[in-house]
C-alpha positions as a LaTeX table, in Angstrom:
\begin{tabular}{lrrr}
\hline
Residue & $x$ (\AA) & $y$ (\AA) & $z$ (\AA) \\
\hline
Unk1 & $-46.97$ & 28.61 & $-18.01$ \\
Unk2 & $-48.82$ & 25.49 & $-16.85$ \\
Unk3 & $-49.37$ & 25.09 & $-13.12$ \\
Unk4 & $-47.47$ & 21.81 & $-12.80$ \\
Unk5 & $-44.29$ & 23.19 & $-14.32$ \\
Unk6 & $-44.63$ & 26.47 & $-12.43$ \\
Unk7 & $-45.39$ & 24.92 & $-9.04$ \\
Unk8 & $-42.73$ & 22.28 & $-9.22$ \\
Unk9 & $-39.98$ & 24.64 & $-10.29$ \\
Unk10 & $-40.87$ & 27.83 & $-8.40$ \\
Unk11 & $-38.70$ & 28.22 & $-5.28$ \\
Unk12 & $-41.20$ & 30.61 & $-3.67$ \\
Unk13 & $-44.01$ & 28.10 & $-4.02$ \\
Unk14 & $-41.76$ & 25.35 & $-2.66$ \\
Unk15 & $-40.89$ & 27.56 & 0.30 \\
Unk16 & $-44.59$ & 28.12 & 0.91 \\
Unk17 & $-45.07$ & 24.34 & 1.08 \\
Unk18 & $-42.08$ & 23.92 & 3.39 \\
Unk19 & $-43.37$ & 26.62 & 5.73 \\
Unk20 & $-46.69$ & 24.76 & 6.00 \\
Unk21 & $-44.85$ & 21.48 & 6.56 \\
Unk22 & $-42.67$ & 22.98 & 9.32 \\
Unk23 & $-45.62$ & 24.69 & 11.02 \\
Unk24 & $-47.64$ & 21.47 & 11.25 \\
Unk25 & $-44.63$ & 19.34 & 12.17 \\
Unk26 & $-43.78$ & 21.66 & 15.06 \\
Unk27 & $-47.40$ & 21.96 & 16.17 \\
Unk28 & $-47.70$ & 18.22 & 16.82 \\
Unk29 & $-44.15$ & 17.36 & 17.93 \\
Unk30 & $-43.00$ & 20.59 & 19.61 \\
Unk31 & $-39.72$ & 20.26 & 17.71 \\
Unk32 & $-38.42$ & 21.20 & 14.30 \\
Unk33 & $-38.03$ & 18.67 & 11.47 \\
Unk34 & $-34.63$ & 17.55 & 10.29 \\
Unk35 & $-33.67$ & 19.16 & 6.99 \\
Unk36 & $-33.57$ & 15.75 & 5.29 \\
Unk37 & $-37.34$ & 15.44 & 5.74 \\
Unk38 & $-37.86$ & 18.42 & 3.43 \\
Unk39 & $-36.36$ & 16.29 & 0.64 \\
Unk40 & $-39.04$ & 13.68 & 1.27 \\
Unk41 & $-42.06$ & 15.80 & 2.15 \\
Unk42 & $-41.93$ & 18.46 & $-0.57$ \\
Unk43 & $-41.70$ & 16.06 & $-3.54$ \\
Unk44 & $-44.61$ & 14.05 & $-2.14$ \\
Unk45 & $-46.65$ & 17.19 & $-1.52$ \\
Unk46 & $-46.06$ & 18.48 & $-5.05$ \\
Unk47 & $-47.10$ & 15.17 & $-6.61$ \\
Unk48 & $-50.63$ & 15.48 & $-7.98$ \\
Unk49 & $-50.65$ & 11.75 & $-8.70$ \\
Unk50 & $-50.88$ & 11.11 & $-4.94$ \\
Unk51 & $-53.91$ & 13.38 & $-4.46$ \\
Unk52 & $-56.41$ & 10.51 & $-4.15$ \\
Unk53 & $-54.44$ & 8.96 & $-1.31$ \\
Unk54 & $-54.59$ & 12.26 & 0.58 \\
Unk55 & $-58.28$ & 12.88 & $-0.18$ \\
Unk56 & $-59.18$ & 9.52 & 1.33 \\
Unk57 & $-57.36$ & 10.21 & 4.61 \\
Unk58 & $-57.35$ & 12.77 & 7.41 \\
Unk59 & $-54.71$ & 14.37 & 9.60 \\
Unk60 & $-55.53$ & 11.72 & 12.21 \\
Unk61 & $-54.80$ & 8.84 & 9.79 \\
Unk62 & $-51.08$ & 8.89 & 10.46 \\
Unk63 & $-48.08$ & 8.24 & 8.26 \\
Unk64 & $-47.85$ & 4.48 & 8.76 \\
Unk65 & $-51.57$ & 3.95 & 8.19 \\
Unk66 & $-51.35$ & 6.02 & 5.00 \\
Unk67 & $-48.38$ & 4.01 & 3.75 \\
Unk68 & $-50.15$ & 0.74 & 4.60 \\
Unk69 & $-53.30$ & 1.81 & 2.75 \\
Unk70 & $-51.34$ & 3.13 & $-0.23$ \\
Unk71 & $-48.14$ & 1.07 & $-0.55$ \\
Unk72 & $-47.73$ & 2.25 & $-4.15$ \\
Unk73 & $-46.59$ & 5.62 & $-2.72$ \\
Unk74 & $-43.22$ & 3.90 & $-2.35$ \\
Unk75 & $-43.07$ & 2.86 & $-6.03$ \\
Unk76 & $-40.60$ & 4.99 & $-7.91$ \\
Unk77 & $-39.89$ & 7.00 & $-4.76$ \\
Unk78 & $-36.13$ & 6.98 & $-5.31$ \\
Unk79 & $-36.51$ & 8.40 & $-8.81$ \\
Unk80 & $-39.02$ & 10.99 & $-7.57$ \\
Unk81 & $-36.64$ & 12.11 & $-4.81$ \\
Unk82 & $-33.63$ & 12.21 & $-7.15$ \\
Unk83 & $-35.57$ & 14.26 & $-9.70$ \\
Unk84 & $-36.65$ & 16.79 & $-7.09$ \\
Unk85 & $-33.37$ & 17.45 & $-5.24$ \\
Unk86 & $-32.68$ & 20.70 & $-7.08$ \\
Unk87 & $-36.26$ & 21.90 & $-6.62$ \\
Unk88 & $-36.18$ & 21.27 & $-2.87$ \\
Unk89 & $-32.72$ & 22.83 & $-2.54$ \\
Unk90 & $-33.90$ & 25.94 & $-4.39$ \\
Unk91 & $-36.97$ & 26.18 & $-2.13$ \\
Unk92 & $-34.82$ & 25.85 & 1.01 \\
Unk93 & $-32.34$ & 28.47 & $-0.26$ \\
Unk94 & $-35.17$ & 30.84 & $-1.15$ \\
Unk95 & $-36.80$ & 30.29 & 2.24 \\
Unk96 & $-33.52$ & 30.99 & 4.03 \\
Unk97 & $-32.77$ & 34.09 & 1.94 \\
Unk98 & $-36.21$ & 35.56 & 2.59 \\
Unk99 & $-36.07$ & 34.58 & 6.27 \\
Unk100 & $-39.24$ & 32.50 & 5.91 \\
Unk101 & $-37.12$ & 29.52 & 7.05 \\
Unk102 & $-34.14$ & 29.19 & 9.32 \\
Unk103 & $-31.66$ & 26.51 & 10.38 \\
Unk104 & $-31.16$ & 25.44 & 13.97 \\
Unk105 & $-27.70$ & 24.43 & 15.19 \\
Unk106 & $-28.87$ & 20.80 & 15.47 \\
Unk107 & $-29.52$ & 20.48 & 11.72 \\
Unk108 & $-33.23$ & 21.05 & 11.88 \\
Unk109 & $-35.17$ & 23.55 & 9.82 \\
Unk110 & $-37.71$ & 25.89 & 11.32 \\
Unk111 & $-39.72$ & 28.98 & 10.62 \\
Unk112 & $-37.67$ & 32.10 & 10.18 \\
Unk113 & $-38.32$ & 35.60 & 11.43 \\
Unk114 & $-40.58$ & 36.51 & 8.49 \\
Unk115 & $-44.09$ & 35.28 & 9.14 \\
Unk116 & $-45.89$ & 33.64 & 6.24 \\
Unk117 & $-49.20$ & 35.22 & 5.30 \\
Unk118 & $-52.24$ & 33.03 & 6.01 \\
Unk119 & $-54.74$ & 34.49 & 3.54 \\
Unk120 & $-53.00$ & 33.56 & 0.27 \\
Unk121 & $-53.62$ & 29.82 & 0.80 \\
Unk122 & $-57.35$ & 30.38 & 0.50 \\
Unk123 & $-56.80$ & 32.57 & $-2.56$ \\
Unk124 & $-54.71$ & 30.03 & $-4.47$ \\
Unk125 & $-56.16$ & 28.07 & $-7.38$ \\
Unk126 & $-57.30$ & 24.57 & $-6.44$ \\
Unk127 & $-54.23$ & 22.56 & $-7.54$ \\
Unk128 & $-51.62$ & 24.65 & $-5.69$ \\
Unk129 & $-53.92$ & 24.87 & $-2.66$ \\
Unk130 & $-54.09$ & 21.06 & $-2.53$ \\
Unk131 & $-50.28$ & 20.83 & $-2.77$ \\
Unk132 & $-49.86$ & 23.12 & 0.24 \\
Unk133 & $-52.50$ & 21.14 & 2.15 \\
Unk134 & $-50.61$ & 17.91 & 1.34 \\
Unk135 & $-47.39$ & 19.47 & 2.70 \\
Unk136 & $-49.22$ & 20.43 & 5.88 \\
Unk137 & $-50.72$ & 16.93 & 6.20 \\
Unk138 & $-47.26$ & 15.39 & 5.81 \\
Unk139 & $-45.98$ & 17.76 & 8.50 \\
Unk140 & $-48.65$ & 16.51 & 10.89 \\
Unk141 & $-48.05$ & 12.86 & 10.05 \\
Unk142 & $-44.26$ & 13.05 & 10.15 \\
Unk143 & $-44.31$ & 15.12 & 13.33 \\
Unk144 & $-46.19$ & 12.30 & 15.04 \\
Unk145 & $-44.17$ & 9.48 & 13.43 \\
Unk146 & $-40.86$ & 9.86 & 15.26 \\
Unk147 & $-37.30$ & 10.42 & 14.12 \\
Unk148 & $-36.21$ & 11.10 & 10.56 \\
Unk149 & $-34.64$ & 7.64 & 10.51 \\
Unk150 & $-37.97$ & 6.05 & 11.44 \\
Unk151 & $-39.77$ & 8.06 & 8.77 \\
Unk152 & $-37.28$ & 7.21 & 6.02 \\
Unk153 & $-37.41$ & 3.57 & 7.08 \\
Unk154 & $-41.22$ & 3.58 & 6.78 \\
Unk155 & $-40.80$ & 4.73 & 3.18 \\
Unk156 & $-38.17$ & 2.06 & 2.55 \\
Unk157 & $-35.42$ & 4.64 & 2.05 \\
Unk158 & $-32.08$ & 3.57 & 3.46 \\
Unk159 & $-28.88$ & 5.59 & 3.80 \\
\hline
\end{tabular}
């Protein structure tokens, strides 16, 4: 099975990306991300076509600077998010069932009681490793960017 198909449809791999996203989000904001952000962050992280925009930035770049430098990230975003809803939902369900992720009573998602292993990231092939790193980078950027409403607004996504 090709990596792209496997990575984008494998709930365990999606959970791995969400765990990295949540860890970095919490590390910079000291709070958990709203569940809705998973439906934005994971599709972006799994998108190899955005790799160049991530390679040319750093964790200190920030979400708004990234979006200003690469406005084409927003092109086709609605279709990308619609196409990935089931993938993200499956990753969240898998994460909850394995206790890698948990819900808070305020509608946020956080790390569960099962700790994610650190070593496997280094052992992954290059493409999946980059996808996890993109999820972590988005966690850092979104954790510093403010509320979920502010983040969705920056992407041009309206309710």
